[in-house]
Coordinates of C-alpha atoms in Angstrom, one line a residue:
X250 CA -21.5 31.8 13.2
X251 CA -21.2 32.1 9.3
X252 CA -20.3 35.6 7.9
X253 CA -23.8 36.2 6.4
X254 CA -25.5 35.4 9.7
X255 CA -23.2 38.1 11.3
X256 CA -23.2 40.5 8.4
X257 CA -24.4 43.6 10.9
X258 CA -27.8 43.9 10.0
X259 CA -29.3 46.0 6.8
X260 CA -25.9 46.1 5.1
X261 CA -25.3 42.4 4.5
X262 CA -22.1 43.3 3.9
X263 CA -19.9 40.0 4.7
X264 CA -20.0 36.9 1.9
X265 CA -19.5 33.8 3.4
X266 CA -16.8 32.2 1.2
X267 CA -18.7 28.5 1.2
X268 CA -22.1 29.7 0.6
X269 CA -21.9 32.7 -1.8
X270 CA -20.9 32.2 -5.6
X271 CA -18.8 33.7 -7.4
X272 CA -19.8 34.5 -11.1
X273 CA -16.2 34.0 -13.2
X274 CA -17.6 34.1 -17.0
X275 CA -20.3 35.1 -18.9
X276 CA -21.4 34.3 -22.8
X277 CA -24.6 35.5 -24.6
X278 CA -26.0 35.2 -28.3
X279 CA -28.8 37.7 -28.9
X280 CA -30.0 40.1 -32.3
X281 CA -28.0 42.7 -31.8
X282 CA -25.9 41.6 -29.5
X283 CA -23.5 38.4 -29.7
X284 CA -21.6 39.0 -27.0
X285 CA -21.2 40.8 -23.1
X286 CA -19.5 43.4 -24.5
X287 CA -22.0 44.3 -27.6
X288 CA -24.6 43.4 -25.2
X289 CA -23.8 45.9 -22.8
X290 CA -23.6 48.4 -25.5
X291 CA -27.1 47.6 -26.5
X292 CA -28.3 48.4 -23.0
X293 CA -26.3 51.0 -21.7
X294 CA -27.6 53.4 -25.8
X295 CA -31.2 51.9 -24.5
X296 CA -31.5 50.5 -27.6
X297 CA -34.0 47.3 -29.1
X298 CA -33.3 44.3 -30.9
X299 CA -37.3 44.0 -31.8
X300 CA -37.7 44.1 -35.7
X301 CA -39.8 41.7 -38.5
X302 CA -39.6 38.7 -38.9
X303 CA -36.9 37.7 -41.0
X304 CA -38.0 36.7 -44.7
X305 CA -38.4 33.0 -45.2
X306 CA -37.8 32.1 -41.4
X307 CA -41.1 30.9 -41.5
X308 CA -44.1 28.7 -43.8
X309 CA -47.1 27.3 -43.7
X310 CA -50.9 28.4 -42.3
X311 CA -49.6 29.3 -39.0
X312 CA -47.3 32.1 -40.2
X313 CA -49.5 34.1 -41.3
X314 CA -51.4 34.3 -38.3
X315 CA -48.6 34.9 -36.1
X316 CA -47.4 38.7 -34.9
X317 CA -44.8 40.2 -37.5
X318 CA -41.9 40.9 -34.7
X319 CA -39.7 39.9 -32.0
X320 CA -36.0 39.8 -31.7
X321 CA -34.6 36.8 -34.1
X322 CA -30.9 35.4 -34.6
X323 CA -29.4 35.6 -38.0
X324 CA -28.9 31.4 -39.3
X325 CA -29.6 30.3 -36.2
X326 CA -28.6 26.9 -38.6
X327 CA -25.1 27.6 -39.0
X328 CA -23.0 25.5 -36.5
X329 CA -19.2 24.1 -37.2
X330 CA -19.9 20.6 -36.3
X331 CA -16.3 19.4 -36.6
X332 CA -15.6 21.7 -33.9
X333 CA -17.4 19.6 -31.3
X334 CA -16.4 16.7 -32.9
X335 CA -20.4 15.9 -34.9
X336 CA -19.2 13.6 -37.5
X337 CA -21.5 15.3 -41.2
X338 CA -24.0 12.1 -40.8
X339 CA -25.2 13.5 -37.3
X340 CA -24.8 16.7 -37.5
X341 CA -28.4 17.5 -39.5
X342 CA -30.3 15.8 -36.2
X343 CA -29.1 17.8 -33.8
X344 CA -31.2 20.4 -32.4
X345 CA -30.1 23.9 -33.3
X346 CA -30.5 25.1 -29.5
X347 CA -28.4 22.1 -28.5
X348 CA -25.5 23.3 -31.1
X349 CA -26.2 27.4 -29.5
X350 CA -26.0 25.7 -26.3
X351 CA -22.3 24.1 -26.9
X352 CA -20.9 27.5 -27.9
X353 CA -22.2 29.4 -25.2
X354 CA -20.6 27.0 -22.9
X355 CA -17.4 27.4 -24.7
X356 CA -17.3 30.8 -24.5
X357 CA -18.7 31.3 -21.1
X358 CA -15.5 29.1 -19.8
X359 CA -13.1 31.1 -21.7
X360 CA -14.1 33.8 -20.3
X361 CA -13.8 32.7 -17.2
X362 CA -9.9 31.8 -18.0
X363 CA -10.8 28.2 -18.3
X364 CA -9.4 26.3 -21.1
X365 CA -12.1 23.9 -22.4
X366 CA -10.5 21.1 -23.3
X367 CA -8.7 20.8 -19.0
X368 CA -12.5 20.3 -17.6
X369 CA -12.6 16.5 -19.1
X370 CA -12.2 14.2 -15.8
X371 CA -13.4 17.2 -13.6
X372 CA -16.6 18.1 -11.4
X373 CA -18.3 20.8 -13.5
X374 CA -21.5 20.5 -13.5
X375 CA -23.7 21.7 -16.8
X376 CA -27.9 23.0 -15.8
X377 CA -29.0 24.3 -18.7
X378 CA -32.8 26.0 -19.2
X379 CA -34.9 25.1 -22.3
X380 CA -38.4 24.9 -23.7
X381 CA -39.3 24.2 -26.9
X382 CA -38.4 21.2 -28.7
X383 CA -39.7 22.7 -32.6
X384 CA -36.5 21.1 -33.8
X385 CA -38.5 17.8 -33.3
X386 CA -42.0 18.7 -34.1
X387 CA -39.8 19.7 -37.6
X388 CA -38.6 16.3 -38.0
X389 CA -41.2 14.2 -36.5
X390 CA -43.8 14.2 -39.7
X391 CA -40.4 12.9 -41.7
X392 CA -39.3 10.4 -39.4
X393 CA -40.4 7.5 -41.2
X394 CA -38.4 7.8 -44.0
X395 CA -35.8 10.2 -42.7
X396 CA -34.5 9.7 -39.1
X397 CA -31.4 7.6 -38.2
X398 CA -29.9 6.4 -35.0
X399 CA -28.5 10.1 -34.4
X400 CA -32.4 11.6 -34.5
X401 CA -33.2 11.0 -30.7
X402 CA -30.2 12.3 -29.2
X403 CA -30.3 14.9 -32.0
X404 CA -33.7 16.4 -30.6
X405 CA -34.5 15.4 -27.3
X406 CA -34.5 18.5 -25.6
X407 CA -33.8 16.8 -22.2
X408 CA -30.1 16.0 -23.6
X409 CA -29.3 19.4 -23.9
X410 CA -27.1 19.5 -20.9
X411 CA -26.0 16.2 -21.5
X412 CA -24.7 16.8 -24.9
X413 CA -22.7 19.8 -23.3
X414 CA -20.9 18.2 -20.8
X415 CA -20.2 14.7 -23.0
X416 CA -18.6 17.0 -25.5
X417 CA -16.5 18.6 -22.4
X418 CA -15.9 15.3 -20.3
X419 CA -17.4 16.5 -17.6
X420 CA -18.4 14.3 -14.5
X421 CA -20.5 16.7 -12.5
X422 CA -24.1 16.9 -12.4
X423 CA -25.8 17.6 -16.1
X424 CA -29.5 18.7 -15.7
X425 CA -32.0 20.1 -18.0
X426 CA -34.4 22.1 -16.8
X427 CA -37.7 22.8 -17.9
X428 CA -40.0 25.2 -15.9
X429 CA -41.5 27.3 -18.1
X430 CA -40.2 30.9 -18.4
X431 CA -38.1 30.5 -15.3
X432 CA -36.2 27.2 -16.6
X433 CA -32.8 28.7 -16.8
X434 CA -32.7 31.2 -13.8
X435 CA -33.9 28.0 -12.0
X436 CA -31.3 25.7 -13.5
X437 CA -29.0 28.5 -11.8
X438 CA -30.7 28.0 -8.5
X439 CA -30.1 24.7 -8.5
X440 CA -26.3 24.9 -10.0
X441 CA -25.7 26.9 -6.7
X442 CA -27.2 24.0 -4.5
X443 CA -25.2 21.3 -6.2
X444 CA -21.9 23.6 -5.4
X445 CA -22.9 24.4 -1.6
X446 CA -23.3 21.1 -1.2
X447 CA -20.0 19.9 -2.7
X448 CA -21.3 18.1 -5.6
X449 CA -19.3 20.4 -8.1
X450 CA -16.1 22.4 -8.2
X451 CA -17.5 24.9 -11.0
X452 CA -21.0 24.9 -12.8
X453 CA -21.7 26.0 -15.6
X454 CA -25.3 27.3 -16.7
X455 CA -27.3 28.1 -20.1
X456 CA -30.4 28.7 -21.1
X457 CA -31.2 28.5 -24.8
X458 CA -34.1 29.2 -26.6
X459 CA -35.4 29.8 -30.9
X460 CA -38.5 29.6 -32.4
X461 CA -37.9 27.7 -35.6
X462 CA -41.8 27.1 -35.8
X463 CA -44.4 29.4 -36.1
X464 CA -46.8 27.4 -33.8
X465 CA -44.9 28.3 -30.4
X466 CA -45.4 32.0 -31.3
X467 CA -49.5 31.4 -32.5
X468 CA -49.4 29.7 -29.1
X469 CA -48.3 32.4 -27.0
X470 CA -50.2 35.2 -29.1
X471 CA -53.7 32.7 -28.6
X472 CA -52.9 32.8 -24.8
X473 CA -53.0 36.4 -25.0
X474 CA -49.7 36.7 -24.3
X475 CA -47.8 38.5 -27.0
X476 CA -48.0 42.2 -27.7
X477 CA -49.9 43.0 -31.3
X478 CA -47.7 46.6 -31.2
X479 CA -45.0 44.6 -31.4
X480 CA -43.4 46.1 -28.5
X481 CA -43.5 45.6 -24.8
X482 CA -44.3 48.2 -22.8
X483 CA -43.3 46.8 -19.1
X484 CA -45.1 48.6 -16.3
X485 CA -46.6 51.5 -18.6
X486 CA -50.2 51.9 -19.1
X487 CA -49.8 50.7 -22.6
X488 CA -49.3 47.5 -21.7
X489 CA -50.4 44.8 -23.9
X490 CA -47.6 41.8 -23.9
X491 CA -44.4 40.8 -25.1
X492 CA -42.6 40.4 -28.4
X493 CA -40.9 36.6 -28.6
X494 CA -36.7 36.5 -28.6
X495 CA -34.4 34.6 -29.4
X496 CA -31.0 33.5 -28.5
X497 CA -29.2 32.5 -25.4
X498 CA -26.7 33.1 -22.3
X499 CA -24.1 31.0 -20.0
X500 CA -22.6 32.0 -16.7
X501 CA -19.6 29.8 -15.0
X502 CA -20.0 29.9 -11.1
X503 CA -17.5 29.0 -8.3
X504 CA -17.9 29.1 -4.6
X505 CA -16.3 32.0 -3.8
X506 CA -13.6 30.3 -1.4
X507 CA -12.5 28.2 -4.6
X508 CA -12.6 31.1 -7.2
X509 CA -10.0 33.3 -4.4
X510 CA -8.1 30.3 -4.3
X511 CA -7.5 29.9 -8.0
X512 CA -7.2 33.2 -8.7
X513 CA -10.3 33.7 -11.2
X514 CA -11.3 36.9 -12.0
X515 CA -14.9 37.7 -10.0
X516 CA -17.2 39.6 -12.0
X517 CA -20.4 39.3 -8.8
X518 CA -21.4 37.5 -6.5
X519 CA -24.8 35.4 -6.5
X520 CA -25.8 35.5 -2.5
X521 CA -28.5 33.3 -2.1
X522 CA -31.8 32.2 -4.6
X523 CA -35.3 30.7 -3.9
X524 CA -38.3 29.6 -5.6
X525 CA -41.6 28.8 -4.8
X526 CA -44.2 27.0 -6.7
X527 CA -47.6 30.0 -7.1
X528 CA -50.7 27.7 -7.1
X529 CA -52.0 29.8 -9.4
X530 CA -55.2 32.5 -9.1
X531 CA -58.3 32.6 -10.9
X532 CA -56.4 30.1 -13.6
X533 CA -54.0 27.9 -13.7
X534 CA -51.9 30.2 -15.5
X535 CA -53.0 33.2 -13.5
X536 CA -49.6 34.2 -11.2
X537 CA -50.2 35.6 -7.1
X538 CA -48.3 38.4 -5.8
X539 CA -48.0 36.0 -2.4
X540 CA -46.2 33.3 -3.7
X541 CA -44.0 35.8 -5.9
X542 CA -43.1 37.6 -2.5
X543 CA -42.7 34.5 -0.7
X544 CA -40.0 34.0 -3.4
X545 CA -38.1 37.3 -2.4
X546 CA -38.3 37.1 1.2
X547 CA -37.1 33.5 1.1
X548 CA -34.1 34.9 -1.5
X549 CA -33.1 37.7 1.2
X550 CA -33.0 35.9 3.9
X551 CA -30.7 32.8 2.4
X552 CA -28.3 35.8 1.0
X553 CA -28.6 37.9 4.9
X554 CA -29.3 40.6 3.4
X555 CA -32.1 43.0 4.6
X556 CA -34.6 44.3 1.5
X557 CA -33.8 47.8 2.3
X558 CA -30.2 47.2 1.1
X559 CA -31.4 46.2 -2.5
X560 CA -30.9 48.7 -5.3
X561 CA -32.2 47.7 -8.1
X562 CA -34.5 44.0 -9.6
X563 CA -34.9 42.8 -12.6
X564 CA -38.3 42.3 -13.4
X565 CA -39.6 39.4 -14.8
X566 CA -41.6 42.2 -16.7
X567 CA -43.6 40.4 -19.6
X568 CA -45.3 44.0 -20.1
X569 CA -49.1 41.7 -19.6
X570 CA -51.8 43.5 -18.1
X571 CA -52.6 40.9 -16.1
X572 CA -48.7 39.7 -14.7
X573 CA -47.2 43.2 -14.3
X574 CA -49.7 44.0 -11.6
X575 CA -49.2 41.5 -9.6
X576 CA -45.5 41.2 -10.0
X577 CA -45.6 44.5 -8.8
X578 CA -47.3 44.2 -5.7
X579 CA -44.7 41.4 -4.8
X580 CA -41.8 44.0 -5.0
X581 CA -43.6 46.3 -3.1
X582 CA -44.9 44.2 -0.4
X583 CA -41.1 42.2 -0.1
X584 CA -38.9 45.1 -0.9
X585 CA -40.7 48.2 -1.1
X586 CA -42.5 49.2 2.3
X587 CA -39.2 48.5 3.8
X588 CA -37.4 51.6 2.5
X589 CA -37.8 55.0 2.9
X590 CA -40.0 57.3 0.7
X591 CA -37.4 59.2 -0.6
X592 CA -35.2 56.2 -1.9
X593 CA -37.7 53.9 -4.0
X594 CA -36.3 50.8 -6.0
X595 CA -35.3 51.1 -9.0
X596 CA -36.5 48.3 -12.0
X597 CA -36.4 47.4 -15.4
X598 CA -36.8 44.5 -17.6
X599 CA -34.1 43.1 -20.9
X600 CA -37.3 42.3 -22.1
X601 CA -37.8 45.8 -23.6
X602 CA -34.5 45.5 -25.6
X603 CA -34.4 41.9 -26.4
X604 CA -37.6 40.6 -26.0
X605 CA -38.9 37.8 -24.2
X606 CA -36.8 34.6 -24.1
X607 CA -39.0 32.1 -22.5
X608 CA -37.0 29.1 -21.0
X609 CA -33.5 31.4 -21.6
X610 CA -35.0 34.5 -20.2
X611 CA -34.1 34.4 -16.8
X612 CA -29.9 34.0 -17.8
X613 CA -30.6 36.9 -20.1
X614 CA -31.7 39.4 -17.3
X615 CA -29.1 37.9 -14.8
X616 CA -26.5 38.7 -17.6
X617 CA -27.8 41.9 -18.0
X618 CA -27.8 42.8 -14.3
X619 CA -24.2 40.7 -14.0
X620 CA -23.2 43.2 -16.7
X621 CA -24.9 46.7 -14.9
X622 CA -23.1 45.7 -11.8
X623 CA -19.6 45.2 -13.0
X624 CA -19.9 48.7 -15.0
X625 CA -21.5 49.8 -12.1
X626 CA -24.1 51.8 -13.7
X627 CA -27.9 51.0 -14.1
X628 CA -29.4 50.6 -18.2
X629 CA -32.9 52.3 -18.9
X630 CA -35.6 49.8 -19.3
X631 CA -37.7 51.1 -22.6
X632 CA -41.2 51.9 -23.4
X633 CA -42.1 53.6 -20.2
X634 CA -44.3 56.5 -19.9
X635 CA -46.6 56.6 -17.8
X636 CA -47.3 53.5 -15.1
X637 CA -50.0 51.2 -16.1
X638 CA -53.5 52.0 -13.8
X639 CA -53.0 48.8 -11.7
X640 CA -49.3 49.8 -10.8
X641 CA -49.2 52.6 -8.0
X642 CA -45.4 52.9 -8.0
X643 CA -45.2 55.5 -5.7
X644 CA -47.6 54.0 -3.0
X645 CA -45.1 50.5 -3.2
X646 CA -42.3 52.9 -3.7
X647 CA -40.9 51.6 -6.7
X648 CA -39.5 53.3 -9.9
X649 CA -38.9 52.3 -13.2
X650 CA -35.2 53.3 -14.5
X651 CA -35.5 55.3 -17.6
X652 CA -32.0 56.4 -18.6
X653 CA -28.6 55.1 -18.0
X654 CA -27.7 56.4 -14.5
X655 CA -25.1 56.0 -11.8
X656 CA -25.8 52.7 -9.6
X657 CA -27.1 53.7 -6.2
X658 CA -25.9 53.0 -3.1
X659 CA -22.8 50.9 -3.0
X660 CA -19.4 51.5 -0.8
X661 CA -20.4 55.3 -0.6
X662 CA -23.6 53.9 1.9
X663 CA -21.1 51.7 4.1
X664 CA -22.0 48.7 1.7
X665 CA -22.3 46.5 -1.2
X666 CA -24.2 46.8 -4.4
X667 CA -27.1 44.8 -4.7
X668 CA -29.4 43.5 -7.1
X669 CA -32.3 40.8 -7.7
X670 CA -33.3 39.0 -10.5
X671 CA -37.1 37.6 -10.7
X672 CA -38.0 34.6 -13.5
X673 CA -41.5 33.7 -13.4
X674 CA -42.7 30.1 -14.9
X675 CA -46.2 30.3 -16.8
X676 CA -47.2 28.0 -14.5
X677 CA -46.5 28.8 -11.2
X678 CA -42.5 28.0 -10.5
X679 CA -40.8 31.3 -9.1
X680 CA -37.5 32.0 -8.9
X681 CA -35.5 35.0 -7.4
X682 CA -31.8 35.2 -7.0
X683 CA -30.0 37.9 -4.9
X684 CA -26.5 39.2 -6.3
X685 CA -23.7 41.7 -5.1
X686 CA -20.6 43.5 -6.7
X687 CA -17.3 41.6 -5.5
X688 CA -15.6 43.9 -2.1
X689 CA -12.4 42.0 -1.9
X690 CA -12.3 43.7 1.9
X691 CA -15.0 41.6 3.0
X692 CA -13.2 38.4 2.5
X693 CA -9.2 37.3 2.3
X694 CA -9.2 38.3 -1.5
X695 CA -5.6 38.4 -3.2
X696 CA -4.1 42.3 -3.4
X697 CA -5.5 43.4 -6.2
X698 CA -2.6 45.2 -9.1
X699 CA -2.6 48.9 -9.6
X700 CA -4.6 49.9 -13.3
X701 CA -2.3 49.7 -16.1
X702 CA -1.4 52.8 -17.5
X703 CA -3.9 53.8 -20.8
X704 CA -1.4 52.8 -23.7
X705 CA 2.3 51.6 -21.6
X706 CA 5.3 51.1 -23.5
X707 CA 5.7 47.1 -23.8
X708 CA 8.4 44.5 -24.6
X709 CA 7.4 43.0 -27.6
X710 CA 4.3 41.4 -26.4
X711 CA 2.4 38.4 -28.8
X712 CA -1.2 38.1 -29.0
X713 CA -1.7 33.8 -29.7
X714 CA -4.7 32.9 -31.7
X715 CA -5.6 29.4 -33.3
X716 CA -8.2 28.1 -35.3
X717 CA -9.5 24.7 -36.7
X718 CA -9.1 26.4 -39.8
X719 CA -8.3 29.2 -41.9
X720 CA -11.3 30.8 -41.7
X721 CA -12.0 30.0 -37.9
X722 CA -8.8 31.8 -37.3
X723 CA -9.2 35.1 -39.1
X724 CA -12.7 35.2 -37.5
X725 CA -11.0 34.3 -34.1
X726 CA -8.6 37.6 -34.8
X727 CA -12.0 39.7 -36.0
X728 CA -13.2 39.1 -32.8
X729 CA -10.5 39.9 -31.2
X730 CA -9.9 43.2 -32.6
X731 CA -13.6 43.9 -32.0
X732 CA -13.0 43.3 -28.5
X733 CA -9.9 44.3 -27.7
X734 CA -11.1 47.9 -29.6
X735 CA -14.1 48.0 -27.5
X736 CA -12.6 47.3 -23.9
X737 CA -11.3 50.3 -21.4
X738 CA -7.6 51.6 -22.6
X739 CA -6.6 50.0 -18.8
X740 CA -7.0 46.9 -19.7
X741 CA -3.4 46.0 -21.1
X742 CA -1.8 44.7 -24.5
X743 CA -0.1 42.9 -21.7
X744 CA -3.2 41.4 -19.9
X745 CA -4.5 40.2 -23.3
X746 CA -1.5 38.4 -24.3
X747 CA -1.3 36.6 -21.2
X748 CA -5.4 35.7 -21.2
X749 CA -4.3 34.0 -25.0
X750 CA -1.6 32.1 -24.0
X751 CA -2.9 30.7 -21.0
X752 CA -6.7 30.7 -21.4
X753 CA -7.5 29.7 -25.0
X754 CA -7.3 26.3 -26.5
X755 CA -4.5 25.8 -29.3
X756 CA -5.5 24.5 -32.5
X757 CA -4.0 23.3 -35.9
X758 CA -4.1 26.9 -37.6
X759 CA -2.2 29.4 -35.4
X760 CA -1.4 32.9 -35.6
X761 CA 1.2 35.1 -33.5
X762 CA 0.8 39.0 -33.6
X763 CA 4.1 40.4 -32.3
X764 CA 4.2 44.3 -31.7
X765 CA 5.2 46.6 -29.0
X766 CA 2.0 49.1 -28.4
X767 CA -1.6 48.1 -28.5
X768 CA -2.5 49.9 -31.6
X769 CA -0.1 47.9 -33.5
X770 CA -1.6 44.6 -32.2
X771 CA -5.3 45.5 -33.1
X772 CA -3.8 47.1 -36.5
X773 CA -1.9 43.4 -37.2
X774 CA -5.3 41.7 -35.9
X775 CA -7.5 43.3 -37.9
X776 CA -5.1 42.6 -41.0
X777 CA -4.8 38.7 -39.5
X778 CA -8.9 39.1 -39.7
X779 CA -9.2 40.7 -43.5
X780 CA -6.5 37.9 -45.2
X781 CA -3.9 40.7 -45.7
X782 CA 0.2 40.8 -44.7
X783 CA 1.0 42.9 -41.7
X784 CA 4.3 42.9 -40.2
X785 CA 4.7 40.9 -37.3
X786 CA 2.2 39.1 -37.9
X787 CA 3.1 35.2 -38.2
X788 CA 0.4 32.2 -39.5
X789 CA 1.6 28.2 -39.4
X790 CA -0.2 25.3 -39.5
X791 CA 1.0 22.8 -36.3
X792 CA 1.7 19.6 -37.6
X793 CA 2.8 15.8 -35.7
X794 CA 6.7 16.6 -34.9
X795 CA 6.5 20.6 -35.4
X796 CA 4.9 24.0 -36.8
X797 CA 5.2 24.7 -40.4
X798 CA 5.4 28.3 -41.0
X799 CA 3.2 29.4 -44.1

């Protein structure tokens, strides 16, 4: 009997080592918030993204029909097509989501402590989750006099994942998805089926999404879809739609027996996933609480876990009128009349801080919740007040979380901690996926190493960094410090040393900071960063037969 059929009934407290996955990196690009760490920050100070519309990101007769805000990337043009090896002829064709969509994936598998360039040759597969293709409704009215043999590949949208893993050399699967608003939590539903069933030793998943045109936004306001406040106002009576976003996310996944056995870092644990295809109500557009349900219950029951043991869902939570109702009802009929009164489940939505990323909104909220469980604390979902007319939250005994709290339940209840994340397609594909912190008790996990102490006294310990270039390498060393600054003091000068040197790919500009605490490393990074001299702090330039030292 597998460990999640025997898991001892509510808890679900075993993982079954070839079934579950194990999330080992995370990457995200969003206003505000360009990566997990600043993302976290954003969410746990319950703090938006939403502003105007940049200046100039937008002409014609359509942008001045269109709402004034959303959450928007700064140059989402800007891309450093040498880096992925896009000769200067090409690199104009290709898609700007296609060129987000290649550094995501290289961040995500760094920070799963996977150097890039050792996946060529290997079984990763690459899902990623897109809609819009206004990169080639930009084009299109030129290509007659403009377009050359790198336009096609350049903008097809359905290359996206291709053009990731031909750039890594990678032989597993490479799938783009496209099913509305749930394209990317579905292109992780399906990453997980092509690792159960042993088509891949690693996955990795995006979901990308900008809105270069005006017309995608008119669209979506015509619909009735977008918010004319400018805000979204998920489950509150003021309800009125959602602001468009912009940006993206990756996530690396292993089966869990693989991750122990290399050693990766496990950040969660995705325990099972569903979807179902709604029908559709009164429209074809028009979502059911049934088939929404059926999607949990289906979810659940892969992961065997019982719905009383879930503490908290990400809501698909578009803040509509018409889809936060029902949504609702789903919860409370899967999830909600299963647990006791006094202990209703908590939701929220990234849509409230981030806005509403269409085909790369369900990796956003699965980041988000990835994020929540590893800190172990639950963000406030914005813009509730008072719960919309339609949404009796105590009568499906549900709550909305409104301030940065403790995560319920967990080890303290005799189990895991455990979350859901809902992604709705606009027309009619649901998906729900069913995740749980790591317990390295319920599986033969590695011994885990005591915390290092808040600042030890170290050897002389060197932080590595390379670059393509100059400028790629004291941004490399801005990051870092940024970073490093950021993370818990038990995180070690030690630990990041060794992450560089065996984690990072090496480059023709390099960099060795050599120190013996941690503030004199991030001191000697941030000087690497601004340009300046800083002792122990070494730059060279590798060269055919050697480093030169400059």
């Amino acid at each position: 009997m597998r460990a999640a059929e025997n898991s001892g009934g509510a808890a679900g407290h075993l993982a079954d080592p070839d079934t579950t996955m194990a999330v080992i990196g995370v990457s995200c690009r969003f206003p505000g918030a360009e990566d997990p760490d600043r993302l976290w920050r954003l969410l746990a100070a319950g703090e938006s993204s939403v502003a105007e519309v940049p200046p100039g990101r937008w002409s014609g007769p359509a942008a001045g029909q269109t709402p004034r805000r959303g959450a928007f990337l700064e140059r989402p043009e800007e891309f450093d097509a040498a880096f992925f090896g896009i000769s200067p002829r090409e690199a104009p064709y290709v898609d700007p989501q296609q060129r987000l969509a290649l550094e995501l994936g290289w961040e995500a598998l760094e920070h799963a402590r996977i150097v890039p360039d050792r996946a060529r040759g290997t079984r990763l597969g690459t899902f990623v989750g897109v809609t819009g293709d206004d990169y080639a409704q930009l084009l299109s009215p030129h290509a007659h006099t403009l377009a050359t043999q790198h336009a096609m590949p350049g903008v097809q949208r359905g290359i996206i994942a291709n053009r990731l893993a031909a750039f890594l050399g990678a032989r597993g699967p490479s799938i783009t998805v496209d099913s509305g608003q749930s394209s990317s939590l579905v292109a992780l539903h399906l990453a997980c089926g092509s690792l159960r069933g042993d088509e891949s030793d690693a996955a990795l998943v995006c979901g990308v999404n900008l809105h270069l045109l005006p017309q995608s936004v008119l669209l979506a306001a015509r619909l009735g879809g977008l918010s004319p406040r400018g805000r979204c106002f998920t489950f509150d009576e003021r309800a009125d739609g959602y602001v468009p976003g912009e940006g993206g996310g990756a996530v690396v996944l292993k089966r869990l027996r693989t991750a122990l056995a290399d050693g990766d870092r496990i950040l969660c644990l995705v325990r099972g996933s569903a979807t179902t295809n709604d029908p559709g109500g009164e429209t074809l557009t028009a979502p059911t609480a049934a088939a929404q349900a059926e999607a949990l219950v289906r979810a659940y029951r892969q992961a065997g876990i019982a719905p009383e043991a879930v503490d908290y869902v990400e809501l698909h939570g578009t803040g509509t009128p018409t889809g936060d109702p029902v949504e609702a009802a789903a919860l409370g009929e899967a999830i909600g009349r299963h647990r006791p009164a006094d202990r209703p489940l908590a939701v929220g939505s990234v849509k409230t801080n981030i806005g509403h990323l269409s085909g790369a909104a369900g990796v956003a909220g699965f980041i988000k919740t990835v994020l929540a469980l590893s800190h172990r604390q639950l963000p406030p979902s914005l813009n509730f007040d008072n719960p919309h007319p339609r949404i009796p939250l105590d009568a499906l005994n549900l709550r909305v979380q409104q301030e940065l709290g403790p995560w319920p339940g967990g080890p303290a209840a005799g189990r895991p901690r455990v979350a859901g994340v809902s992604s709705f397609g606009m027309g009619g594909t649901n998906c729900h996926v069913v995740l749980s912190d790591w317990c390295p008790e319920s599986a033969p996990a590695r011994p885990r190493p005591e915390p290092a102490p808040a600042d030890p006294a170290l050897p002389a310990a060197p932080w590595l960094l390379s670059g393509r270039g100059e400028a790629a390498l004291r941004e490399a060393a801005s990051r870092l410090a940024n970073s490093a600054a950021a993370r818990d003091p038990e995180v070690s000068a030690g630990d990041v040393a060794w992450s560089l040197a065996s984690s990072r790919s090496a480059f023709e500009h390099r960099a060795a900071i050599v120190a013996t605490s941690r503030d004199e490393l991030l001191a000697g990074a941030q000087a690497l960063a601004e340009g300046t001299a800083a002792p122990g702090v070494l730059t060279g330039t590798a060269r055919p037969g050697g480093v030169g030292v400059v």
